[in-house]
Amino acid sequence: MGSATSPKSLPNADAAQWNKQLMLEFQAALENDPAADLISMFPDFYVHEHRNAQYGQLSNAAKINFRLIEDLQDTLRHEPEVNLLSVLPKNYSRRIEMAAGPRINREQKCLEDSPPEFRTRLDQAENATVIYPLSKEVTTVLAQFSGPEDKPTSIEGSLILSLKRLLWASKKLWESPVRGVVVKCDENIIAKVITRNNDYTEYMSM
């Protein structure tokens, strides 16, 4: 058996008396049958109080979901062949949306407060120029992002299309919304894109 978790107290003044009575019933059942299913002996009211004790630290949306699942379990126990869709609350979607509203708003605010993605600035680029000859590995990677549907007006136009696709498809390693971005194109190739730079040495560009 797994390690036991710390027990919670039942939110009912009669809980202590219930536990004493249950212990006596468990003891009698085990004397009669050591393999008795003790969980099946819990009365419905005790299960109800147990569920309420679990809800204390949950959000409103989580409480709605837990109660729904438990209600469905109760229904299945009494009607194993029931159509579950027919017993789902008609207002479930509205209730869960209202309960989760503040959290969704916080997530939306976080997105609004986040700095813009630097790679969106690639849309402003119309062409690209090769300063130093590209290695075979880089050429191969770029070729994977060119398609037959592309109809650029120049070699530079073809290159910029492939570059944009490659940079968007690559994993981002570092970013400054103003300065630039570094992405991992594959296991051997890292690309750095920065603005306002005329130094094309290895230190400044990869």
CSV table of C-alpha atoms in Angstrom, one decimal:
chain,number,residue,atom,x,y,z
A,1,MET,CA,0.0,0.0,0.0
A,2,GLY,CA,1.2,3.6,-0.7
A,3,SER,CA,2.1,6.0,2.0
A,4,ALA,CA,-0.9,7.6,3.8
A,5,THR,CA,-1.6,11.3,3.5
A,6,SER,CA,-2.4,13.5,6.4
A,7,PRO,CA,-6.1,13.1,7.3
A,8,LYS,CA,-8.5,16.1,7.0
A,9,SER,CA,-11.2,16.8,9.7
A,10,LEU,CA,-14.8,16.4,8.7
A,11,PRO,CA,-16.7,19.7,8.9
A,12,ASN,CA,-19.5,18.4,11.1
A,13,ALA,CA,-20.0,18.5,14.8
A,14,ASP,CA,-21.0,14.8,14.9
A,15,ALA,CA,-17.9,13.6,13.0
A,16,ALA,CA,-16.2,12.1,16.1
A,17,GLN,CA,-19.3,10.1,17.0
A,18,TRP,CA,-19.6,8.9,13.4
A,19,ASN,CA,-16.0,7.7,13.4
A,20,LYS,CA,-16.5,5.8,16.7
A,21,GLN,CA,-19.5,4.0,15.3
A,22,LEU,CA,-17.8,3.2,12.0
A,23,MET,CA,-14.8,1.7,13.8
A,24,LEU,CA,-17.1,-0.6,15.8
A,25,GLU,CA,-18.8,-1.7,12.5
A,26,PHE,CA,-15.5,-2.2,10.8
A,27,GLN,CA,-14.2,-4.3,13.7
A,28,ALA,CA,-17.4,-6.5,13.6
A,29,ALA,CA,-17.2,-6.9,9.8
A,30,LEU,CA,-13.5,-7.8,9.9
A,31,GLU,CA,-14.1,-10.4,12.6
A,32,ASN,CA,-16.7,-12.0,10.4
A,33,ASP,CA,-14.7,-11.6,7.1
A,34,PRO,CA,-11.1,-10.4,7.2
A,35,ALA,CA,-11.3,-9.5,3.5
A,36,ALA,CA,-14.4,-7.3,3.9
A,37,ASP,CA,-14.6,-4.3,1.6
A,38,LEU,CA,-14.6,-1.5,4.2
A,39,ILE,CA,-15.1,1.3,1.7
A,40,SER,CA,-18.5,-0.1,0.8
A,41,MET,CA,-19.6,0.3,4.4
A,42,PHE,CA,-19.4,4.1,4.4
A,43,PRO,CA,-22.9,5.6,4.6
A,44,ASP,CA,-23.9,8.2,2.0
A,45,PHE,CA,-24.0,11.0,4.5
A,46,TYR,CA,-20.4,10.2,5.5
A,47,VAL,CA,-19.2,10.2,1.9
A,48,HIS,CA,-21.0,13.6,1.4
A,49,GLU,CA,-19.2,15.1,4.4
A,50,HIS,CA,-15.9,13.7,3.2
A,51,ARG,CA,-16.3,15.4,-0.2
A,52,ASN,CA,-17.1,18.7,1.4
A,53,ALA,CA,-13.9,18.4,3.4
A,54,GLN,CA,-11.9,18.2,0.1
A,55,TYR,CA,-13.4,21.4,-1.3
A,56,GLY,CA,-11.8,23.8,1.2
A,57,GLN,CA,-8.7,24.7,-0.8
A,58,LEU,CA,-10.2,24.4,-4.3
A,59,SER,CA,-11.2,27.3,-6.7
A,60,ASN,CA,-14.9,27.8,-7.5
A,61,ALA,CA,-14.4,26.2,-10.9
A,62,ALA,CA,-12.6,23.2,-9.4
A,63,LYS,CA,-15.5,22.7,-6.9
A,64,ILE,CA,-18.0,22.7,-9.8
A,65,ASN,CA,-16.0,20.1,-11.7
A,66,PHE,CA,-15.5,17.8,-8.6
A,67,ARG,CA,-19.2,18.0,-7.7
A,68,LEU,CA,-20.2,17.2,-11.2
A,69,ILE,CA,-18.0,14.1,-11.4
A,70,GLU,CA,-19.2,12.9,-8.0
A,71,ASP,CA,-22.8,13.4,-9.0
A,72,LEU,CA,-22.2,11.4,-12.1
A,73,GLN,CA,-20.6,8.6,-10.0
A,74,ASP,CA,-23.6,8.5,-7.7
A,75,THR,CA,-25.9,8.3,-10.7
A,76,LEU,CA,-23.9,5.5,-12.3
A,77,ARG,CA,-23.9,3.6,-9.0
A,78,HIS,CA,-27.7,3.5,-9.1
A,79,GLU,CA,-28.2,3.5,-12.9
A,80,PRO,CA,-25.2,1.9,-14.6
A,81,GLU,CA,-26.6,2.1,-18.1
A,82,VAL,CA,-27.7,5.8,-17.9
A,83,ASN,CA,-27.0,8.2,-20.7
A,84,LEU,CA,-24.6,10.5,-19.0
A,85,LEU,CA,-25.2,13.3,-21.5
A,86,SER,CA,-28.8,13.4,-20.3
A,87,VAL,CA,-27.9,14.1,-16.7
A,88,LEU,CA,-25.3,16.8,-17.4
A,89,PRO,CA,-26.5,20.1,-16.0
A,90,LYS,CA,-27.7,22.3,-18.9
A,91,ASN,CA,-26.1,25.4,-17.4
A,92,TYR,CA,-22.7,23.7,-16.8
A,93,SER,CA,-20.8,25.6,-19.5
A,94,ARG,CA,-22.1,29.0,-18.3
A,95,ARG,CA,-21.3,28.2,-14.6
A,96,ILE,CA,-17.8,27.0,-15.3
A,97,GLU,CA,-17.1,30.0,-17.5
A,98,MET,CA,-18.3,32.4,-14.8
A,99,ALA,CA,-16.4,30.6,-12.1
A,100,ALA,CA,-13.1,30.6,-14.1
A,101,GLY,CA,-13.6,34.2,-15.4
A,102,PRO,CA,-11.1,36.0,-13.1
A,103,ARG,CA,-8.4,33.4,-13.9
A,104,ILE,CA,-9.0,33.8,-17.6
A,105,ASN,CA,-8.8,37.6,-17.2
A,106,ARG,CA,-5.5,37.3,-15.4
A,107,GLU,CA,-4.1,35.1,-18.1
A,108,GLN,CA,-5.3,37.6,-20.7
A,109,LYS,CA,-3.7,40.5,-18.8
A,110,CYS,CA,-0.5,38.6,-18.6
A,111,LEU,CA,-0.5,38.2,-22.4
A,112,GLU,CA,-1.3,41.8,-22.9
A,113,ASP,CA,1.6,42.8,-20.5
A,114,SER,CA,4.1,40.5,-22.2
A,115,PRO,CA,6.6,42.2,-24.6
A,116,PRO,CA,6.0,41.7,-28.3
A,117,GLU,CA,7.5,38.7,-30.1
A,118,PHE,CA,10.7,40.0,-31.9
A,119,ARG,CA,10.2,37.7,-34.8
A,120,THR,CA,7.1,39.6,-35.9
A,121,ARG,CA,9.5,42.3,-37.1
A,122,LEU,CA,10.7,39.8,-39.8
A,123,ASP,CA,7.5,40.8,-41.7
A,124,GLN,CA,9.2,44.1,-42.5
A,125,ALA,CA,12.2,42.4,-44.3
A,126,GLU,CA,11.8,42.2,-48.0
A,127,ASN,CA,15.1,40.6,-49.0
A,128,ALA,CA,18.3,39.0,-47.6
A,129,THR,CA,21.9,39.1,-48.7
A,130,VAL,CA,24.6,36.4,-48.1
A,131,ILE,CA,27.7,38.2,-46.8
A,132,TYR,CA,29.9,35.0,-46.5
A,133,PRO,CA,29.3,31.7,-48.3
A,134,LEU,CA,26.8,29.5,-46.5
A,135,SER,CA,28.0,26.1,-45.3
A,136,LYS,CA,26.5,22.9,-46.8
A,137,GLU,CA,24.7,22.2,-43.5
A,138,VAL,CA,23.0,25.7,-43.5
A,139,THR,CA,22.1,25.4,-47.1
A,140,THR,CA,20.4,22.0,-46.4
A,141,VAL,CA,18.4,23.4,-43.5
A,142,LEU,CA,17.2,26.4,-45.5
A,143,ALA,CA,16.2,24.2,-48.4
A,144,GLN,CA,13.8,22.4,-46.0
A,145,PHE,CA,11.8,25.7,-45.7
A,146,SER,CA,11.5,26.6,-49.4
A,147,GLY,CA,8.5,25.4,-51.3
A,148,PRO,CA,7.4,25.1,-55.0
A,149,GLU,CA,4.6,27.5,-54.4
A,150,ASP,CA,7.1,30.3,-53.7
A,151,LYS,CA,7.4,32.8,-56.6
A,152,PRO,CA,10.0,35.3,-55.5
A,153,THR,CA,11.1,38.0,-57.9
A,154,SER,CA,14.8,37.5,-57.1
A,155,ILE,CA,17.3,35.1,-55.3
A,156,GLU,CA,17.2,37.5,-52.4
A,157,GLY,CA,13.4,37.2,-52.2
A,158,SER,CA,13.7,33.4,-52.2
A,159,LEU,CA,16.2,33.5,-49.4
A,160,ILE,CA,14.2,35.8,-47.2
A,161,LEU,CA,11.1,33.5,-47.5
A,162,SER,CA,13.1,30.5,-46.4
A,163,LEU,CA,14.8,32.4,-43.6
A,164,LYS,CA,11.5,33.7,-42.2
A,165,ARG,CA,10.1,30.2,-42.1
A,166,LEU,CA,13.2,28.7,-40.5
A,167,LEU,CA,13.4,31.3,-37.8
A,168,TRP,CA,9.7,30.9,-36.9
A,169,ALA,CA,10.0,27.1,-36.8
A,170,SER,CA,13.1,27.1,-34.6
A,171,LYS,CA,13.2,26.9,-30.8
A,172,LYS,CA,13.8,30.3,-29.2
A,173,LEU,CA,16.8,30.4,-26.8
A,174,TRP,CA,17.0,34.1,-26.0
A,175,GLU,CA,15.0,37.2,-26.9
A,176,SER,CA,15.1,41.0,-26.4
A,177,PRO,CA,12.0,42.6,-27.9
A,178,VAL,CA,14.1,45.5,-29.0
A,179,ARG,CA,17.5,44.1,-29.7
A,180,GLY,CA,17.0,40.6,-31.3
A,181,VAL,CA,16.5,36.9,-30.9
A,182,VAL,CA,18.6,33.7,-30.8
A,183,VAL,CA,17.0,30.5,-32.1
A,184,LYS,CA,18.2,26.8,-32.3
A,185,CYS,CA,17.7,25.7,-35.9
A,186,ASP,CA,18.9,22.1,-35.3
A,187,GLU,CA,21.4,20.3,-33.2
A,188,ASN,CA,24.4,22.0,-34.9
A,189,ILE,CA,23.1,25.4,-36.1
A,190,ILE,CA,22.2,28.4,-34.0
A,191,ALA,CA,20.9,31.6,-35.6
A,192,LYS,CA,21.1,35.1,-34.1
A,193,VAL,CA,19.0,38.0,-35.5
A,194,ILE,CA,19.8,41.5,-34.3
A,195,THR,CA,19.0,45.0,-35.5
A,196,ARG,CA,21.2,47.9,-36.4
A,197,ASN,CA,24.4,46.0,-36.7
A,198,ASN,CA,27.1,46.2,-39.4
A,199,ASP,CA,29.6,43.9,-37.7
A,200,TYR,CA,29.4,40.5,-39.4
A,201,THR,CA,32.3,38.9,-37.5
A,202,GLU,CA,31.7,35.5,-35.8
A,203,TYR,CA,31.4,37.2,-32.4
A,204,MET,CA,28.5,39.3,-33.5
A,205,SER,CA,26.7,37.0,-35.8
A,206,MET,CA,26.2,33.2,-36.1
